[in-house]
Amino acid sequence: MTAVDLLTFGEALVSLRAAGPLAAGGALTMHLAGAESNVAIGLARLGHRTAWAGRISDDELGGYLLRQLRAEGVGVDHVTRDPERPAGLMFLERRTADLTRVRYHRAGSAGSALSVEDLRPALAAGTRVLHLTGITPALSDSAREATRWAAETASRSGALVCLDVNHRARLWTRDAARAVLTPLAGHTSVVVASSDELDLVGEPGADEEMVVASLLARGVETVLVKLGADGARAYTRDGVRQAAALPVTAVDTVGAGDAFTAGYLSGHLDRLELAGRLRRAVTLGAFAVAGHGDWEALPRRDELSLLDDLQPGSTLR
């Protein structure tokens, strides 16, 4: 097997989207969802070789997830089909113009049964970057052990390990997340978190500077703090750098953080300096919020400059 640029794993979900309140009924549209698959697709669209590993149901819904990943150029050679467990489901409703609400049906899903043995072939094939999120270890004991093992194994092999905290309050408490993610961060090179998640990889109650100092002292090379419409901050041992968000009309913020991470990792793979990595990160984040869907609006490589000097209502002819 040929090594890939990026390997990630987790749970791929069938997302059923409603344009209005679920309680009112109406049509649902089916999509592929999952923080890890979002990142893999974002990088694949930019021409990087990516692979996603995990367990999916051995039915029509699992087949749909595989087809979507393949169609976006994501490698699925190390996917396990599970005939005993169903696909995880995510219902997403646009409750108001400014509020999106998510309901999960993922207990006992195929993805939650992820184990170390599911990941061994993928790690053995090799990767330059391993991307993890704090979602996968929240799914089950076996998924938690698989995440820890993968981080340690990839780190020893010399791969860059990236952890996006991505806290899901419906899956576990902040205390439970902190107990797992703080030691996990010690095996990573890049930690990504929103400002309200950062303490989940540090001491309870610690402020941003304290958590960052602790992570850098433990060997983390870069700490990325996502600030939404205010852009992002990147901390390294050389100091802190701020990047402003690109001005776009936001229509759907779901998946924006994953797009940001995909952009940063693409910049790393292209050997860009920190400023270039951050620019690509906020660019992909802008594409994500300016279009509908978790990943559908993400750009191809030749589209990366489309938002430069963008004017409202622009038309390219």
mmCIF file of C-alpha atoms in Angstrom:
data_model
loop_
_atom_site.group_PDB
_atom_site.id
_atom_site.type_symbol
_atom_site.label_atom_id
_atom_site.label_comp_id
_atom_site.label_asym_id
_atom_site.label_seq_id
_atom_site.Cartn_x
_atom_site.Cartn_y
_atom_site.Cartn_z
ATOM 1 C CA MET A 1 0.000 0.000 0.000
ATOM 2 C CA THR A 2 1.201 3.530 -0.792
ATOM 3 C CA ALA A 3 1.466 6.011 2.051
ATOM 4 C CA VAL A 4 -1.055 8.845 1.957
ATOM 5 C CA ASP A 5 -0.706 12.517 2.799
ATOM 6 C CA LEU A 6 -3.449 12.388 5.418
ATOM 7 C CA LEU A 7 -5.152 9.569 7.270
ATOM 8 C CA THR A 8 -8.106 10.115 9.530
ATOM 9 C CA PHE A 9 -10.692 7.894 11.159
ATOM 10 C CA GLY A 10 -13.887 8.128 13.163
ATOM 11 C CA GLU A 11 -17.591 7.801 12.524
ATOM 12 C CA ALA A 12 -19.154 8.737 9.211
ATOM 13 C CA LEU A 13 -22.809 9.660 9.681
ATOM 14 C CA VAL A 14 -25.841 9.842 7.469
ATOM 15 C CA SER A 15 -27.025 13.431 7.915
ATOM 16 C CA LEU A 16 -30.696 14.134 7.274
ATOM 17 C CA ARG A 17 -31.220 17.865 6.807
ATOM 18 C CA ALA A 18 -34.493 19.750 7.187
ATOM 19 C CA ALA A 19 -35.009 23.302 5.963
ATOM 20 C CA GLY A 20 -37.258 24.084 8.942
ATOM 21 C CA PRO A 21 -38.289 22.641 12.331
ATOM 22 C CA LEU A 22 -38.255 18.843 12.434
ATOM 23 C CA ALA A 23 -41.464 18.855 14.470
ATOM 24 C CA ALA A 24 -43.285 20.432 11.548
ATOM 25 C CA GLY A 25 -42.333 17.606 9.201
ATOM 26 C CA GLY A 26 -41.341 18.122 5.615
ATOM 27 C CA ALA A 27 -38.708 16.852 3.251
ATOM 28 C CA LEU A 28 -35.284 15.656 4.436
ATOM 29 C CA THR A 29 -32.185 15.574 2.261
ATOM 30 C CA MET A 30 -29.479 12.961 2.829
ATOM 31 C CA HIS A 31 -25.799 13.857 3.152
ATOM 32 C CA LEU A 32 -22.507 12.417 4.354
ATOM 33 C CA ALA A 33 -21.431 13.966 7.655
ATOM 34 C CA GLY A 34 -18.596 13.533 10.127
ATOM 35 C CA ALA A 35 -15.845 15.854 11.313
ATOM 36 C CA GLU A 36 -13.068 13.541 10.177
ATOM 37 C CA SER A 37 -14.524 12.835 6.735
ATOM 38 C CA ASN A 38 -15.066 16.593 6.290
ATOM 39 C CA VAL A 39 -11.332 17.161 6.762
ATOM 40 C CA ALA A 40 -10.420 14.294 4.422
ATOM 41 C CA ILE A 41 -12.682 15.698 1.699
ATOM 42 C CA GLY A 42 -11.330 19.213 2.165
ATOM 43 C CA LEU A 43 -7.778 18.005 1.577
ATOM 44 C CA ALA A 44 -8.730 15.677 -1.274
ATOM 45 C CA ARG A 45 -10.358 18.573 -3.136
ATOM 46 C CA LEU A 46 -7.034 20.396 -2.937
ATOM 47 C CA GLY A 47 -5.230 17.482 -4.555
ATOM 48 C CA HIS A 48 -3.809 15.730 -1.497
ATOM 49 C CA ARG A 49 -3.955 11.951 -1.116
ATOM 50 C CA THR A 50 -6.288 11.212 1.773
ATOM 51 C CA ALA A 51 -7.761 8.137 3.392
ATOM 52 C CA TRP A 52 -10.546 7.574 5.898
ATOM 53 C CA ALA A 53 -10.706 4.486 8.121
ATOM 54 C CA GLY A 54 -13.542 3.277 10.302
ATOM 55 C CA ARG A 55 -16.538 0.976 10.559
ATOM 56 C CA ILE A 56 -19.739 1.503 8.604
ATOM 57 C CA SER A 57 -22.937 -0.496 8.355
ATOM 58 C CA ASP A 58 -23.167 -3.249 5.758
ATOM 59 C CA ASP A 59 -26.409 -1.983 4.241
ATOM 60 C CA GLU A 60 -27.655 0.653 1.826
ATOM 61 C CA LEU A 61 -26.790 3.519 4.169
ATOM 62 C CA GLY A 62 -23.243 2.258 4.576
ATOM 63 C CA GLY A 63 -23.014 1.893 0.823
ATOM 64 C CA TYR A 64 -24.138 5.496 0.434
ATOM 65 C CA LEU A 65 -21.398 6.703 2.782
ATOM 66 C CA LEU A 66 -18.745 4.743 0.877
ATOM 67 C CA ARG A 67 -19.970 6.076 -2.457
ATOM 68 C CA GLN A 68 -19.805 9.673 -1.221
ATOM 69 C CA LEU A 69 -16.266 9.262 0.107
ATOM 70 C CA ARG A 70 -15.069 7.600 -3.096
ATOM 71 C CA ALA A 71 -16.715 10.268 -5.229
ATOM 72 C CA GLU A 72 -14.706 12.924 -3.381
ATOM 73 C CA GLY A 73 -11.421 11.094 -3.906
ATOM 74 C CA VAL A 74 -11.011 9.835 -0.338
ATOM 75 C CA GLY A 75 -9.394 6.409 0.000
ATOM 76 C CA VAL A 76 -11.570 3.794 1.717
ATOM 77 C CA ASP A 77 -9.376 0.692 1.410
ATOM 78 C CA HIS A 78 -9.300 0.325 5.194
ATOM 79 C CA VAL A 79 -13.021 0.639 5.888
ATOM 80 C CA THR A 80 -14.664 -2.271 7.711
ATOM 81 C CA ARG A 81 -18.279 -3.180 6.875
ATOM 82 C CA ASP A 82 -20.234 -4.176 9.984
ATOM 83 C CA PRO A 83 -23.230 -6.463 9.337
ATOM 84 C CA GLU A 84 -24.471 -6.298 12.946
ATOM 85 C CA ARG A 85 -24.698 -2.559 13.647
ATOM 86 C CA PRO A 86 -26.565 0.300 11.957
ATOM 87 C CA ALA A 87 -25.259 3.518 10.510
ATOM 88 C CA GLY A 88 -25.179 6.496 12.830
ATOM 89 C CA LEU A 89 -27.739 9.164 11.989
ATOM 90 C CA MET A 90 -27.700 12.916 12.457
ATOM 91 C CA PHE A 91 -30.833 15.041 12.058
ATOM 92 C CA LEU A 92 -30.126 18.690 11.374
ATOM 93 C CA GLU A 93 -32.793 21.382 11.399
ATOM 94 C CA ARG A 94 -32.526 25.050 10.485
ATOM 95 C CA ARG A 95 -34.554 26.229 13.478
ATOM 96 C CA THR A 96 -34.160 29.927 12.656
ATOM 97 C CA ALA A 97 -31.970 31.872 10.259
ATOM 98 C CA ASP A 98 -29.351 32.138 13.012
ATOM 99 C CA LEU A 99 -29.798 28.798 14.815
ATOM 100 C CA THR A 100 -29.146 25.268 13.612
ATOM 101 C CA ARG A 101 -30.001 22.363 15.891
ATOM 102 C CA VAL A 102 -28.603 18.815 15.680
ATOM 103 C CA ARG A 103 -30.050 15.533 16.984
ATOM 104 C CA TYR A 104 -27.937 12.357 17.022
ATOM 105 C CA HIS A 105 -28.973 8.702 16.773
ATOM 106 C CA ARG A 106 -25.585 7.001 17.050
ATOM 107 C CA ALA A 107 -25.669 4.785 20.172
ATOM 108 C CA GLY A 108 -24.651 1.240 19.198
ATOM 109 C CA SER A 109 -23.732 2.312 15.684
ATOM 110 C CA ALA A 110 -21.131 0.631 13.506
ATOM 111 C CA GLY A 111 -18.797 3.576 14.022
ATOM 112 C CA SER A 112 -18.949 3.281 17.793
ATOM 113 C CA ALA A 113 -17.502 -0.251 17.587
ATOM 114 C CA LEU A 114 -14.191 1.031 16.173
ATOM 115 C CA SER A 115 -11.205 -0.842 17.596
ATOM 116 C CA VAL A 116 -7.417 -0.918 17.355
ATOM 117 C CA GLU A 117 -7.602 -3.859 14.951
ATOM 118 C CA ASP A 118 -9.674 -1.770 12.532
ATOM 119 C CA LEU A 119 -6.856 0.779 12.338
ATOM 120 C CA ARG A 120 -3.737 -1.400 12.179
ATOM 121 C CA PRO A 121 -3.701 -1.828 8.363
ATOM 122 C CA ALA A 122 -4.271 1.880 7.755
ATOM 123 C CA LEU A 123 -1.438 2.952 10.061
ATOM 124 C CA ALA A 124 0.857 0.265 8.657
ATOM 125 C CA ALA A 125 0.341 1.651 5.134
ATOM 126 C CA GLY A 126 1.831 4.978 6.289
ATOM 127 C CA THR A 127 0.775 8.605 6.362
ATOM 128 C CA ARG A 128 2.410 12.021 6.605
ATOM 129 C CA VAL A 129 -0.403 13.390 8.788
ATOM 130 C CA LEU A 130 -2.809 11.657 11.173
ATOM 131 C CA HIS A 131 -5.870 13.736 12.019
ATOM 132 C CA LEU A 132 -7.877 13.002 15.161
ATOM 133 C CA THR A 133 -10.878 14.618 16.791
ATOM 134 C CA GLY A 134 -12.266 14.565 20.306
ATOM 135 C CA ILE A 135 -15.468 13.064 18.932
ATOM 136 C CA THR A 136 -14.193 9.540 18.269
ATOM 137 C CA PRO A 137 -12.944 8.757 21.805
ATOM 138 C CA ALA A 138 -16.350 9.840 23.141
ATOM 139 C CA LEU A 139 -18.133 7.074 21.220
ATOM 140 C CA SER A 140 -17.064 4.005 23.227
ATOM 141 C CA ASP A 141 -14.275 2.433 25.269
ATOM 142 C CA SER A 142 -12.915 0.622 22.213
ATOM 143 C CA ALA A 143 -12.953 3.804 20.105
ATOM 144 C CA ARG A 144 -11.170 5.633 22.919
ATOM 145 C CA GLU A 145 -8.434 3.005 23.074
ATOM 146 C CA ALA A 146 -8.132 3.006 19.267
ATOM 147 C CA THR A 147 -7.647 6.786 19.250
ATOM 148 C CA ARG A 148 -4.957 6.635 21.927
ATOM 149 C CA TRP A 149 -3.157 3.781 20.166
ATOM 150 C CA ALA A 150 -3.260 5.526 16.793
ATOM 151 C CA ALA A 151 -1.885 8.779 18.216
ATOM 152 C CA GLU A 152 0.998 7.009 19.936
ATOM 153 C CA THR A 153 1.771 4.810 16.917
ATOM 154 C CA ALA A 154 1.716 7.650 14.387
ATOM 155 C CA SER A 155 3.773 9.916 16.636
ATOM 156 C CA ARG A 156 6.473 7.249 17.001
ATOM 157 C CA SER A 157 6.550 6.788 13.229
ATOM 158 C CA GLY A 158 7.310 10.481 12.677
ATOM 159 C CA ALA A 159 3.917 11.525 11.293
ATOM 160 C CA LEU A 160 2.452 14.876 12.268
ATOM 161 C CA VAL A 161 -0.488 14.189 14.584
ATOM 162 C CA CYS A 162 -3.275 16.777 14.677
ATOM 163 C CA LEU A 163 -6.015 16.823 17.330
ATOM 164 C CA ASP A 164 -9.140 18.943 16.939
ATOM 165 C CA VAL A 165 -10.861 19.045 20.340
ATOM 166 C CA ASN A 166 -14.319 19.276 18.716
ATOM 167 C CA HIS A 167 -16.249 18.816 21.972
ATOM 168 C CA ARG A 168 -19.732 17.340 21.643
ATOM 169 C CA ALA A 169 -21.713 17.964 24.818
ATOM 170 C CA ARG A 170 -24.332 15.384 23.801
ATOM 171 C CA LEU A 171 -21.646 12.659 23.817
ATOM 172 C CA TRP A 172 -19.756 13.367 27.060
ATOM 173 C CA THR A 173 -19.242 15.907 29.804
ATOM 174 C CA ARG A 174 -16.450 18.441 29.842
ATOM 175 C CA ASP A 175 -14.794 16.657 32.775
ATOM 176 C CA ALA A 176 -14.909 13.302 30.977
ATOM 177 C CA ALA A 177 -13.531 14.890 27.812
ATOM 178 C CA ARG A 178 -10.720 16.622 29.692
ATOM 179 C CA ALA A 179 -9.651 13.372 31.385
ATOM 180 C CA VAL A 180 -9.125 11.759 27.964
ATOM 181 C CA LEU A 181 -8.045 14.642 25.738
ATOM 182 C CA THR A 182 -5.444 16.224 28.010
ATOM 183 C CA PRO A 183 -3.147 13.166 27.984
ATOM 184 C CA LEU A 184 -3.959 12.535 24.305
ATOM 185 C CA ALA A 185 -2.700 16.020 23.420
ATOM 186 C CA GLY A 186 0.752 14.995 24.641
ATOM 187 C CA HIS A 187 1.109 12.758 21.566
ATOM 188 C CA THR A 188 0.217 15.480 19.074
ATOM 189 C CA SER A 189 2.053 18.156 17.097
ATOM 190 C CA VAL A 190 -0.956 20.382 16.383
ATOM 191 C CA VAL A 191 -3.900 21.074 18.686
ATOM 192 C CA VAL A 192 -6.984 22.845 17.322
ATOM 193 C CA ALA A 193 -9.730 24.207 19.563
ATOM 194 C CA SER A 194 -12.265 26.974 19.751
ATOM 195 C CA SER A 195 -11.669 29.424 22.577
ATOM 196 C CA ASP A 196 -14.313 27.764 24.780
ATOM 197 C CA GLU A 197 -12.801 24.279 24.243
ATOM 198 C CA LEU A 198 -9.170 25.003 25.003
ATOM 199 C CA ASP A 199 -9.402 24.167 28.704
ATOM 200 C CA LEU A 200 -10.357 20.591 27.736
ATOM 201 C CA VAL A 201 -6.676 19.953 26.980
ATOM 202 C CA GLY A 202 -5.434 21.659 30.132
ATOM 203 C CA GLU A 203 -6.181 22.244 33.783
ATOM 204 C CA PRO A 204 -9.790 23.082 34.720
ATOM 205 C CA GLY A 205 -10.260 26.819 34.893
ATOM 206 C CA ALA A 206 -6.935 27.616 33.195
ATOM 207 C CA ASP A 207 -6.967 30.591 30.836
ATOM 208 C CA GLU A 208 -5.822 30.502 27.220
ATOM 209 C CA GLU A 209 -2.238 31.545 27.879
ATOM 210 C CA MET A 210 -1.834 28.973 30.653
ATOM 211 C CA VAL A 211 -3.184 26.113 28.538
ATOM 212 C CA VAL A 212 -1.058 27.099 25.544
ATOM 213 C CA ALA A 213 2.098 27.338 27.668
ATOM 214 C CA SER A 214 1.410 23.878 29.092
ATOM 215 C CA LEU A 215 0.834 22.337 25.641
ATOM 216 C CA LEU A 216 3.987 23.866 24.159
ATOM 217 C CA ALA A 217 5.992 22.665 27.168
ATOM 218 C CA ARG A 218 4.681 19.124 26.560
ATOM 219 C CA GLY A 219 5.943 19.079 22.971
ATOM 220 C CA VAL A 220 2.988 20.400 20.976
ATOM 221 C CA GLU A 221 4.391 22.532 18.148
ATOM 222 C CA THR A 222 1.336 24.618 17.224
ATOM 223 C CA VAL A 223 -1.869 25.513 19.063
ATOM 224 C CA LEU A 224 -4.628 26.895 16.847
ATOM 225 C CA VAL A 225 -7.483 28.777 18.508
ATOM 226 C CA LYS A 226 -10.558 29.216 16.287
ATOM 227 C CA LEU A 227 -12.332 32.527 16.835
ATOM 228 C CA GLY A 228 -15.222 32.268 14.366
ATOM 229 C CA ALA A 229 -15.913 35.574 12.647
ATOM 230 C CA ASP A 230 -12.819 37.012 14.347
ATOM 231 C CA GLY A 231 -10.482 34.598 12.566
ATOM 232 C CA ALA A 232 -7.910 32.561 14.487
ATOM 233 C CA ARG A 233 -4.777 32.692 16.615
ATOM 234 C CA ALA A 234 -1.773 30.411 16.189
ATOM 235 C CA TYR A 235 0.681 29.886 19.036
ATOM 236 C CA THR A 236 4.157 28.448 18.555
ATOM 237 C CA ARG A 237 7.360 28.684 20.559
ATOM 238 C CA ASP A 238 8.170 31.766 18.460
ATOM 239 C CA GLY A 239 5.090 33.618 19.684
ATOM 240 C CA VAL A 240 1.521 34.218 18.533
ATOM 241 C CA ARG A 241 0.143 35.163 15.117
ATOM 242 C CA GLN A 242 -3.408 36.350 14.390
ATOM 243 C CA ALA A 243 -5.310 35.795 11.147
ATOM 244 C CA ALA A 244 -8.484 37.681 10.293
ATOM 245 C CA ALA A 245 -11.509 35.874 8.865
ATOM 246 C CA LEU A 246 -12.353 36.534 5.233
ATOM 247 C CA PRO A 247 -15.456 38.717 4.841
ATOM 248 C CA VAL A 248 -18.231 36.581 3.333
ATOM 249 C CA THR A 249 -21.976 36.227 3.789
ATOM 250 C CA ALA A 250 -22.460 33.295 6.161
ATOM 251 C CA VAL A 251 -25.329 30.967 5.316
ATOM 252 C CA ASP A 252 -24.334 27.724 7.111
ATOM 253 C CA THR A 253 -21.675 27.472 9.824
ATOM 254 C CA VAL A 254 -21.771 23.677 10.225
ATOM 255 C CA GLY A 255 -18.421 22.251 9.135
ATOM 256 C CA ALA A 256 -16.542 25.558 9.273
ATOM 257 C CA GLY A 257 -14.104 24.347 11.931
ATOM 258 C CA ASP A 258 -13.313 21.199 9.961
ATOM 259 C CA ALA A 259 -12.714 23.299 6.848
ATOM 260 C CA PHE A 260 -10.338 25.536 8.817
ATOM 261 C CA THR A 261 -8.368 22.490 9.967
ATOM 262 C CA ALA A 262 -8.274 21.048 6.442
ATOM 263 C CA GLY A 263 -6.879 24.320 5.126
ATOM 264 C CA TYR A 264 -4.189 24.466 7.784
ATOM 265 C CA LEU A 265 -3.096 20.868 7.178
ATOM 266 C CA SER A 266 -3.059 21.443 3.415
ATOM 267 C CA GLY A 267 -0.722 24.372 3.997
ATOM 268 C CA HIS A 268 1.505 22.171 6.141
ATOM 269 C CA LEU A 269 1.651 19.502 3.440
ATOM 270 C CA ASP A 270 2.521 22.187 0.889
ATOM 271 C CA ARG A 271 5.304 23.394 3.222
ATOM 272 C CA LEU A 272 3.857 26.896 3.582
ATOM 273 C CA GLU A 273 5.068 29.221 6.316
ATOM 274 C CA LEU A 274 2.735 29.762 9.272
ATOM 275 C CA ALA A 275 1.150 32.858 7.721
ATOM 276 C CA GLY A 276 0.364 30.899 4.543
ATOM 277 C CA ARG A 277 -1.085 27.992 6.493
ATOM 278 C CA LEU A 278 -3.357 30.331 8.426
ATOM 279 C CA ARG A 279 -4.428 32.123 5.251
ATOM 280 C CA ARG A 280 -5.441 28.829 3.662
ATOM 281 C CA ALA A 281 -7.210 27.802 6.875
ATOM 282 C CA VAL A 282 -9.386 30.917 7.050
ATOM 283 C CA THR A 283 -9.982 30.708 3.291
ATOM 284 C CA LEU A 284 -11.462 27.212 3.557
ATOM 285 C CA GLY A 285 -13.438 28.285 6.614
ATOM 286 C CA ALA A 286 -14.915 31.153 4.584
ATOM 287 C CA PHE A 287 -15.904 28.821 1.732
ATOM 288 C CA ALA A 288 -17.581 26.508 4.238
ATOM 289 C CA VAL A 289 -19.775 29.158 5.877
ATOM 290 C CA ALA A 290 -20.620 30.833 2.567
ATOM 291 C CA GLY A 291 -22.270 27.672 1.181
ATOM 292 C CA HIS A 292 -24.710 25.048 2.409
ATOM 293 C CA GLY A 293 -23.591 21.677 3.759
ATOM 294 C CA ASP A 294 -20.766 20.353 5.917
ATOM 295 C CA TRP A 295 -18.286 20.050 3.011
ATOM 296 C CA GLU A 296 -20.147 20.580 -0.243
ATOM 297 C CA ALA A 297 -18.955 24.191 -0.715
ATOM 298 C CA LEU A 298 -15.259 23.480 -0.149
ATOM 299 C CA PRO A 299 -12.971 24.673 -2.971
ATOM 300 C CA ARG A 300 -10.780 22.931 -5.506
ATOM 301 C CA ARG A 301 -7.183 24.111 -5.663
ATOM 302 C CA ASP A 302 -7.814 26.395 -8.631
ATOM 303 C CA GLU A 303 -10.599 28.116 -6.663
ATOM 304 C CA LEU A 304 -8.534 29.139 -3.644
ATOM 305 C CA SER A 305 -8.196 32.714 -4.893
ATOM 306 C CA LEU A 306 -11.905 33.195 -5.662
ATOM 307 C CA LEU A 307 -12.557 35.026 -2.392
ATOM 308 C CA ASP A 308 -9.621 37.419 -2.741
ATOM 309 C CA ASP A 309 -10.943 40.991 -2.921
ATOM 310 C CA LEU A 310 -14.484 39.620 -3.195
ATOM 311 C CA GLN A 311 -17.267 42.182 -3.612
ATOM 312 C CA PRO A 312 -20.866 41.349 -2.539
ATOM 313 C CA GLY A 313 -22.889 40.018 -5.435
ATOM 314 C CA SER A 314 -19.851 39.415 -7.660
ATOM 315 C CA THR A 315 -20.335 37.460 -10.882
ATOM 316 C CA LEU A 316 -17.478 35.940 -12.843
ATOM 317 C CA ARG A 317 -18.176 35.932 -16.571
#
